[in-house]
Short mmCIF file of C-alpha atoms and ligand atoms in Angstrom, two decimals:
data_model
loop_
_atom_site.label_atom_id
_atom_site.label_comp_id
_atom_site.label_asym_id
_atom_site.label_seq_id
_atom_site.Cartn_x
_atom_site.Cartn_y
_atom_site.Cartn_z
CA UNK A 601 0.00 0.00 0.00
CA UNK A 602 1.21 3.50 -0.84
CA UNK A 603 1.13 5.54 2.40
CA UNK A 604 1.07 9.32 1.94
CA UNK A 605 4.43 10.97 2.48
CA UNK A 606 5.26 14.63 2.00
CA UNK A 607 8.24 16.98 1.82
CA UNK A 608 7.35 20.03 3.93
CA UNK A 609 10.72 21.81 4.08
CA UNK A 610 13.76 22.10 1.83
CA UNK A 611 17.12 23.73 2.45
CA UNK A 612 20.66 23.77 1.11
CA UNK A 613 24.10 24.97 2.12
CA UNK A 614 26.81 25.99 -0.31
CA UNK A 615 30.23 26.72 1.21
CA UNK A 616 31.30 30.26 0.24
CA UNK A 617 34.82 29.35 -0.93
CA UNK A 618 34.91 28.96 -4.72
CA UNK A 619 37.47 26.97 -6.71
CA UNK A 620 37.39 27.76 -10.44
CA UNK A 621 38.74 25.79 -13.37
CA UNK A 622 41.51 28.39 -13.59
CA UNK A 623 42.47 27.64 -9.98
CA UNK A 624 42.80 23.95 -10.96
CA UNK A 625 44.96 24.86 -13.96
CA UNK A 626 47.56 25.92 -11.37
CA UNK A 627 47.45 22.52 -9.62
CA UNK A 628 47.34 19.94 -12.44
CA UNK A 629 47.90 19.70 -16.21
CA UNK A 630 44.38 20.70 -17.28
CA UNK A 631 42.51 23.59 -18.86
CA UNK A 632 39.26 25.45 -18.42
CA UNK A 633 38.48 24.43 -22.01
CA UNK A 634 38.94 20.67 -21.33
CA UNK A 635 36.90 20.74 -18.12
CA UNK A 636 34.12 22.81 -19.69
CA UNK A 637 33.75 20.72 -22.84
CA UNK A 638 34.06 17.31 -21.10
CA UNK A 639 31.98 18.07 -18.01
CA UNK A 640 30.24 21.47 -18.23
CA UNK A 641 31.75 22.40 -14.85
CA UNK A 642 33.10 25.96 -14.44
CA UNK A 643 33.51 26.13 -10.67
CA UNK A 644 32.91 24.22 -7.47
CA UNK A 645 32.67 25.19 -3.79
CA UNK A 646 34.93 23.79 -1.07
CA UNK A 647 34.64 23.80 2.70
CA UNK A 648 37.00 25.95 4.73
CA UNK A 649 39.44 24.11 6.99
CA UNK A 650 37.71 23.18 10.24
CA UNK A 651 34.21 23.23 8.70
CA UNK A 652 32.96 19.69 8.15
CA UNK A 653 30.16 17.78 6.41
CA UNK A 654 28.12 17.90 9.64
CA UNK A 655 28.37 21.73 9.80
CA UNK A 656 27.21 22.19 6.22
CA UNK A 657 24.47 19.61 6.89
CA UNK A 658 23.30 21.53 9.97
CA UNK A 659 22.92 24.75 7.94
CA UNK A 660 20.86 22.95 5.28
CA UNK A 661 18.82 21.22 8.00
CA UNK A 662 18.04 24.50 9.78
CA UNK A 663 16.75 26.01 6.52
CA UNK A 664 14.54 22.97 5.88
CA UNK A 665 13.21 22.98 9.47
CA UNK A 666 12.49 26.73 9.28
CA UNK A 667 10.48 26.33 6.11
CA UNK A 668 8.58 23.36 7.55
CA UNK A 669 7.82 25.32 10.72
CA UNK A 670 9.13 22.32 12.65
CA UNK A 671 11.36 22.65 15.72
CA UNK A 672 14.35 20.30 16.12
CA UNK A 673 12.63 18.72 19.14
CA UNK A 674 9.87 17.41 16.88
CA UNK A 675 12.24 15.35 14.73
CA UNK A 676 11.96 11.59 15.25
CA UNK A 677 14.53 10.33 12.72
CA UNK A 678 17.69 11.85 11.27
CA UNK A 679 19.05 10.08 8.21
CA UNK A 680 22.28 11.37 6.72
CA UNK A 681 23.27 10.39 3.19
CA UNK A 682 27.02 10.81 2.85
CA UNK A 683 30.12 9.07 1.56
CA UNK A 684 32.32 11.63 3.31
CA UNK A 685 31.15 11.51 6.95
CA UNK A 686 33.06 13.53 9.55
CA UNK A 687 34.12 10.24 11.20
CA UNK A 688 33.62 6.50 10.74
CA UNK A 689 32.11 6.76 14.24
CA UNK A 690 30.12 8.60 15.57
CA UNK A 691 27.66 9.03 12.75
CA UNK A 692 27.26 12.43 11.12
CA UNK A 693 23.55 12.08 11.95
CA UNK A 694 24.38 12.01 15.68
CA UNK A 695 26.72 14.98 15.24
CA UNK A 696 23.96 16.91 13.46
CA UNK A 697 21.46 15.99 16.21
CA UNK A 698 23.91 17.29 18.82
CA UNK A 699 24.52 20.52 16.90
CA UNK A 700 20.76 21.06 16.52
CA UNK A 701 20.34 20.60 20.30
CA UNK A 702 18.32 17.41 19.91
CA UNK A 703 18.81 15.12 22.91
CA UNK A 704 17.73 11.59 23.83
CA UNK A 705 14.26 12.48 25.09
CA UNK A 706 13.49 14.81 22.19
CA UNK A 707 11.31 13.73 19.32
CA UNK A 708 7.55 13.68 19.15
CA UNK A 709 7.73 9.92 19.79
CA UNK A 710 9.98 10.37 22.84
CA UNK A 711 13.10 9.15 21.10
CA UNK A 712 15.26 10.05 18.12
CA UNK A 713 16.84 7.57 15.71
CA UNK A 714 20.04 8.84 14.06
CA UNK A 715 21.83 7.02 11.29
CA UNK A 716 24.20 7.57 8.38
CA UNK A 717 23.97 5.54 5.22
CA UNK A 718 26.15 5.38 2.14
CA UNK A 719 24.59 5.03 -1.28
CA UNK A 720 27.18 7.46 -2.69
CA UNK A 721 25.60 9.89 -5.17
CA UNK A 722 22.26 8.06 -4.99
CA UNK A 723 21.99 8.88 -1.26
CA UNK A 724 19.17 11.41 -1.51
CA UNK A 725 17.01 9.06 -3.59
CA UNK A 726 17.71 6.14 -1.23
CA UNK A 727 16.97 8.48 1.70
CA UNK A 728 13.54 9.43 0.36
CA UNK A 729 12.75 5.72 0.00
CA UNK A 730 13.83 5.18 3.64
CA UNK A 731 11.76 8.17 4.77
CA UNK A 732 8.69 6.77 2.96
CA UNK A 733 9.17 3.44 4.72
CA UNK A 734 9.51 5.06 8.14
CA UNK A 735 6.46 7.26 7.64
CA UNK A 736 4.47 4.19 6.52
CA UNK A 737 5.48 2.33 9.71
CA UNK A 738 5.07 5.36 12.01
CA UNK A 739 2.56 7.87 10.64
CA UNK A 740 3.60 10.41 13.32
CA UNK A 741 7.26 10.30 12.30
CA UNK A 742 9.01 13.54 11.39
CA UNK A 743 12.08 12.64 9.33
CA UNK A 744 15.01 14.95 8.73
CA UNK A 745 16.90 13.72 5.67
CA UNK A 746 20.26 15.42 5.18
CA UNK A 747 22.58 14.83 2.22
CA UNK A 748 25.97 16.33 2.95
CA UNK A 749 29.38 15.87 1.38
CA UNK A 750 32.91 17.08 2.02
CA UNK A 751 34.36 15.55 -1.14
CA UNK A 752 37.23 18.04 -1.28
CA UNK A 753 38.67 16.22 1.77
CA UNK A 754 38.96 13.03 -0.29
CA UNK A 755 39.90 14.62 -3.60
CA UNK A 756 43.42 13.96 -4.79
CA UNK A 757 44.49 17.37 -6.10
CA UNK A 758 47.35 15.75 -8.02
CA UNK A 759 44.98 13.50 -10.05
CA UNK A 760 43.55 15.48 -12.96
CA UNK A 761 41.11 12.72 -13.92
CA UNK A 762 39.10 13.24 -10.71
CA UNK A 763 40.03 16.53 -9.01
CA UNK A 764 38.21 18.69 -11.56
CA UNK A 765 34.89 16.93 -10.96
CA UNK A 766 33.90 17.26 -7.32
CA UNK A 767 32.70 19.88 -4.84
CA UNK A 768 31.23 20.25 -1.35
CA UNK A 769 27.61 21.06 -0.41
CA UNK A 770 24.61 19.91 1.60
CA UNK A 771 20.86 19.73 1.15
CA UNK A 772 18.08 18.70 3.51
CA UNK A 773 14.36 17.99 3.57
CA UNK A 774 11.79 17.42 6.29
CA UNK A 775 9.51 14.50 5.47
CA UNK A 776 6.26 13.62 7.25
CA UNK A 777 3.06 11.64 6.77
CA UNK A 778 0.74 14.62 7.09
CA UNK A 779 0.15 17.09 4.26
CA UNK A 780 0.41 20.04 6.68
CA UNK A 781 2.66 22.57 4.94
CA UNK A 782 3.35 20.09 2.16
CA UNK A 783 5.52 21.24 -0.75
CA UNK A 784 5.46 17.95 -2.68
CA UNK A 785 4.12 14.48 -2.15
CA UNK A 786 6.76 11.77 -2.45
CA UNK A 787 4.60 9.72 -4.75
CA UNK A 788 6.96 6.87 -5.54
CA UNK A 789 10.60 5.82 -5.37
CA UNK A 790 12.68 3.04 -6.91
CA UNK A 791 16.18 2.08 -5.77
CA UNK A 792 18.62 -0.34 -7.40
CA UNK A 793 22.22 -1.51 -7.11
CA UNK A 794 24.82 -3.82 -8.64
CA UNK A 795 27.62 -4.77 -6.28
CA UNK A 796 29.55 -6.52 -9.03
CA UNK A 797 30.44 -2.99 -10.22
CA UNK A 798 31.93 -1.93 -6.85
CA UNK A 799 35.34 -1.24 -8.41
CA UNK A 800 34.15 1.58 -10.69
CA UNK A 801 34.20 4.31 -8.01
CA UNK A 802 36.13 4.08 -4.77
CA UNK A 803 37.00 6.23 -1.76
CA UNK A 804 39.48 4.48 0.51
CA UNK A 805 40.25 5.00 4.16
CA UNK A 806 37.87 2.42 5.59
CA UNK A 807 38.91 -0.63 7.58
CA UNK A 808 40.20 -2.32 4.40
CA UNK A 809 42.90 0.33 4.45
CA UNK A 810 45.66 -1.05 6.71
CA UNK A 811 47.45 1.95 8.18
CA UNK A 812 49.36 2.51 11.35
CA UNK A 813 50.29 5.75 13.02
CA UNK A 814 52.96 7.61 11.09
CA UNK A 815 52.22 5.96 7.71
CA UNK A 816 52.08 8.21 4.69
CA UNK A 817 48.62 8.34 3.13
CA UNK A 818 48.58 6.59 -0.27
CA UNK A 819 46.60 7.38 -3.41
CA UNK A 820 43.96 4.81 -2.33
CA UNK A 821 42.87 7.23 0.42
CA UNK A 822 41.27 9.43 -2.23
CA UNK A 823 38.49 9.15 -4.80
CA UNK A 824 39.37 6.97 -7.78
CA UNK A 825 37.12 6.25 -10.72
CA UNK A 826 36.87 4.51 -14.08
CA UNK A 827 35.30 7.53 -15.74
CA UNK A 828 34.07 6.19 -19.08
CA UNK A 829 32.60 2.98 -17.60
CA UNK A 830 30.77 5.07 -15.00
CA UNK A 831 29.57 7.45 -17.72
CA UNK A 832 27.98 4.64 -19.76
CA UNK A 833 26.37 3.02 -16.73
CA UNK A 834 25.05 6.39 -15.53
CA UNK A 835 23.28 7.16 -18.79
CA UNK A 836 21.76 3.70 -19.08
CA UNK A 837 20.69 3.29 -15.44
CA UNK A 838 19.17 6.76 -14.97
CA UNK A 839 17.27 6.49 -18.25
CA UNK A 840 15.86 3.03 -17.50
CA UNK A 841 15.01 3.78 -13.85
CA UNK A 842 13.22 6.97 -14.90
CA UNK A 843 11.21 5.17 -17.58
CA UNK A 844 10.31 2.49 -15.06
CA UNK A 845 8.98 4.85 -12.37
CA UNK A 846 7.01 6.92 -14.89
CA UNK A 847 5.44 3.79 -16.39
CA UNK A 848 4.39 2.28 -13.09
CA UNK A 849 2.74 5.57 -12.08
CA UNK A 850 1.10 6.17 -15.43
CA UNK A 851 2.82 9.55 -15.80
CA UNK A 852 3.86 10.71 -19.28
CA UNK A 853 6.88 12.87 -20.09
CA UNK A 854 4.51 15.63 -21.20
CA UNK A 855 2.88 15.67 -17.76
CA UNK A 856 6.23 16.18 -16.01
CA UNK A 857 7.00 19.76 -15.01
CA UNK A 858 10.68 19.26 -14.29
CA UNK A 859 13.34 16.58 -14.58
CA UNK A 860 16.24 16.86 -12.12
CA UNK A 861 18.98 14.29 -12.74
CA UNK A 862 22.12 13.80 -10.65
CA UNK A 863 24.57 16.60 -11.39
CA UNK A 864 27.85 14.88 -12.29
CA UNK A 865 28.50 15.88 -15.85
CA UNK A 866 26.50 18.06 -18.28
CA UNK A 867 27.10 15.49 -21.05
CA UNK A 868 25.50 12.76 -18.91
CA UNK A 869 22.55 15.04 -18.06
CA UNK A 870 21.97 15.86 -21.73
CA UNK A 871 22.36 12.24 -22.85
CA UNK A 872 19.75 11.04 -20.32
CA UNK A 873 17.35 13.83 -21.33
CA UNK A 874 17.76 12.93 -25.01
CA UNK A 875 17.33 9.18 -24.44
CA UNK A 876 14.18 9.81 -22.43
CA UNK A 877 12.95 12.16 -25.13
CA UNK A 878 12.03 14.90 -22.66
CA UNK A 879 11.74 18.56 -23.68
CA UNK A 880 15.22 20.00 -22.98
CA UNK A 881 13.65 23.04 -21.27
CA UNK A 882 12.38 20.70 -18.56
CA UNK A 883 15.84 19.29 -17.80
CA UNK A 884 17.48 21.12 -14.89
CA UNK A 885 21.26 21.51 -14.62
CA UNK A 886 23.42 23.47 -12.19
CA UNK A 887 26.56 21.29 -12.28
CA UNK A 888 28.32 24.26 -13.92
CA UNK A 889 28.43 26.04 -10.55
CA UNK A 890 29.03 23.24 -8.04
CA UNK A 891 30.59 20.26 -9.79
CA UNK A 892 29.50 16.87 -8.52
CA UNK A 893 28.52 17.12 -4.84
CA UNK A 894 27.46 13.46 -4.69
CA UNK A 895 24.42 12.87 -2.45
CA UNK A 896 23.83 16.62 -2.15
CA UNK A 897 23.30 17.37 -5.85
CA UNK A 898 19.55 16.68 -5.94
CA UNK A 899 18.36 18.75 -2.95
CA UNK A 900 20.77 21.55 -3.94
CA UNK A 901 19.38 21.45 -7.49
CA UNK A 902 15.81 21.49 -6.15
CA UNK A 903 16.58 24.56 -4.07
CA UNK A 904 18.27 26.32 -7.02
CA UNK A 905 15.41 25.44 -9.37
CA UNK A 906 12.97 26.85 -6.84
CA UNK A 907 14.99 30.05 -6.48
CA UNK A 908 14.93 30.43 -10.27
CA UNK A 909 11.14 29.98 -10.33
CA UNK A 910 11.40 26.67 -12.22
CA UNK A 911 10.22 24.51 -9.32
CA UNK A 912 7.06 25.26 -7.39
CA UNK A 913 5.08 23.33 -4.78
CA UNK A 914 2.88 20.60 -6.20
CA UNK A 915 4.74 20.35 -9.50
CA UNK A 916 5.32 16.89 -10.96
CA UNK A 917 9.06 16.36 -10.67
CA UNK A 918 11.24 13.39 -11.57
CA UNK A 919 14.51 13.00 -9.64
CA UNK A 920 17.09 10.43 -10.68
CA UNK A 921 20.60 9.57 -9.62
CA UNK A 922 23.43 7.04 -9.84
CA UNK A 923 26.64 6.56 -7.92
CA UNK A 924 29.31 4.35 -6.44
CA UNK A 925 28.35 0.83 -5.52
CA UNK A 926 26.97 1.00 -8.18
CA UNK A 927 23.68 2.37 -6.96
CA UNK A 928 20.91 4.17 -8.82
CA UNK A 929 17.30 5.17 -8.39
CA UNK A 930 14.49 7.59 -9.14
CA UNK A 931 11.81 9.48 -7.20
CA UNK A 932 8.54 10.93 -8.43
CA UNK A 933 7.29 14.04 -6.64
CA UNK A 934 3.88 15.58 -7.23
O1 UT7 B 868 28.64 10.60 -9.39
C1 UT7 B 868 29.35 9.66 -10.11
C2 UT7 B 868 30.71 10.19 -10.36
N1 UT7 B 868 31.33 10.01 -11.60
C3 UT7 B 868 30.92 10.44 -12.81
O2 UT7 B 868 29.84 10.85 -13.07
C4 UT7 B 868 31.94 10.37 -13.89
C5 UT7 B 868 31.43 9.92 -15.20
N2 UT7 B 868 32.45 10.07 -16.19
C6 UT7 B 868 32.75 11.27 -16.74
O3 UT7 B 868 32.15 12.27 -16.39
C7 UT7 B 868 33.82 11.32 -17.79
O4 UT7 B 868 34.21 10.01 -18.14
C8 UT7 B 868 35.08 12.16 -17.36
C9 UT7 B 868 34.71 13.63 -17.29
C10 UT7 B 868 35.57 11.66 -16.01
C11 UT7 B 868 36.18 11.98 -18.35
O5 UT7 B 868 35.74 12.37 -19.65
P1 UT7 B 868 36.07 11.45 -20.91
O6 UT7 B 868 35.49 12.09 -22.08
O7 UT7 B 868 35.56 10.06 -20.54
O8 UT7 B 868 37.61 11.50 -20.97
P2 UT7 B 868 38.68 10.32 -20.86
O9 UT7 B 868 38.73 9.77 -19.47
O10 UT7 B 868 38.42 9.34 -21.97
O11 UT7 B 868 40.03 11.07 -21.13
C12 UT7 B 868 40.29 11.66 -22.40
C13 UT7 B 868 41.66 12.29 -22.33
C14 UT7 B 868 42.75 11.36 -21.78
O12 UT7 B 868 43.93 11.62 -22.50
P3 UT7 B 868 44.41 10.61 -23.65
O13 UT7 B 868 44.57 9.27 -22.98
O14 UT7 B 868 43.33 10.63 -24.67
O15 UT7 B 868 45.68 11.21 -24.10
C15 UT7 B 868 42.91 11.82 -20.36
O16 UT7 B 868 44.19 11.57 -19.85
O17 UT7 B 868 41.64 13.42 -21.47
C16 UT7 B 868 42.69 13.31 -20.51
N3 UT7 B 868 42.24 13.95 -19.27
C17 UT7 B 868 42.39 15.26 -19.04
N4 UT7 B 868 42.93 16.25 -19.77
C18 UT7 B 868 42.89 17.49 -19.26
C19 UT7 B 868 41.61 13.37 -18.21
N5 UT7 B 868 41.34 14.31 -17.28
C20 UT7 B 868 41.81 15.49 -17.78
C21 UT7 B 868 41.82 16.82 -17.29
N6 UT7 B 868 42.36 17.78 -18.06
N7 UT7 B 868 41.29 17.14 -16.09
#
């Protein structure tokens, strides 16, 4: 059964420090021309030293809570989508709860569940699926879903094949079962994965990384990627997942108001739009300004689209993403 589930607050946080393609030209053998034609990216934002994924996440969360008219004490679940958590332990979700002043006895159900999860760039889509499940099980639940990334901390600024692609940002939504203050209904979500493709994108530094105090960090500490293989999988998986969710909800491309795909590469975004056959004016892109901010790209894009007047409450919106794992998925908002 499809239980009603609504987004009633949306927020984002973009770190003020900008890193342009020209800045990267000083670090590696690259050019603004190469980066622009191959990816569409012109600039990305990076966190200042001492400011972490949890801090950026808290700013996005506060904006989402403000819009929802919900106080931190009312939150029952905090889910954080990130592949660059502040620590392996404690979770970034617990850190965000602490920074929002949420304590053990808070929460409209008398307790708060805090948890990080890693679906890489598909984190926001997976998170909306999780939020739907929680709201179905607990109709009074008030879920804070935060997608926050500090990718610059795991970017190897001597590797030109990856360092031009990524940036830092956070986005957040408040999700509940009641339509009070609803911006969009989360009408449906589909989530997929293929673990046999785990080697295509990697960020090291987990327990598989055998280090002892004093060791020099190796290249495996940073993001590594088989770019072209990821590119092909991204186009295919986002196209098919989007067709699948539209078909099972009986929604045509013409009925869609906006299509917001994961912001990794303008060429991928255009290829998916063309394969779907959607009007190019309905395809949103802001990767030019932020690069790939992994789990954060979709809520950040939603907030930007709204600021530009392209996204309004109640519009039919298709979100889709793909990422390391490999993972992929789509969400239909209405
Ligand atoms: O959220 C998921 C994250 N990942 C992605 O979405 C990535 C998907 N993949 C891509 O976006 C693209 O594959 C890239 C942008 C990563 C690469 O574009 P490409 O058109 O697949 O280029 P390529 O890897 O085939 O490289 C072409 C050439 C190579 O030189 P040679 O071997 O032809 O001489 C690279 O060494 O471009 C070279 N190259 C660069 N040149 C200047 C690679 N990176 C750079 C660079 N500047 N930054």
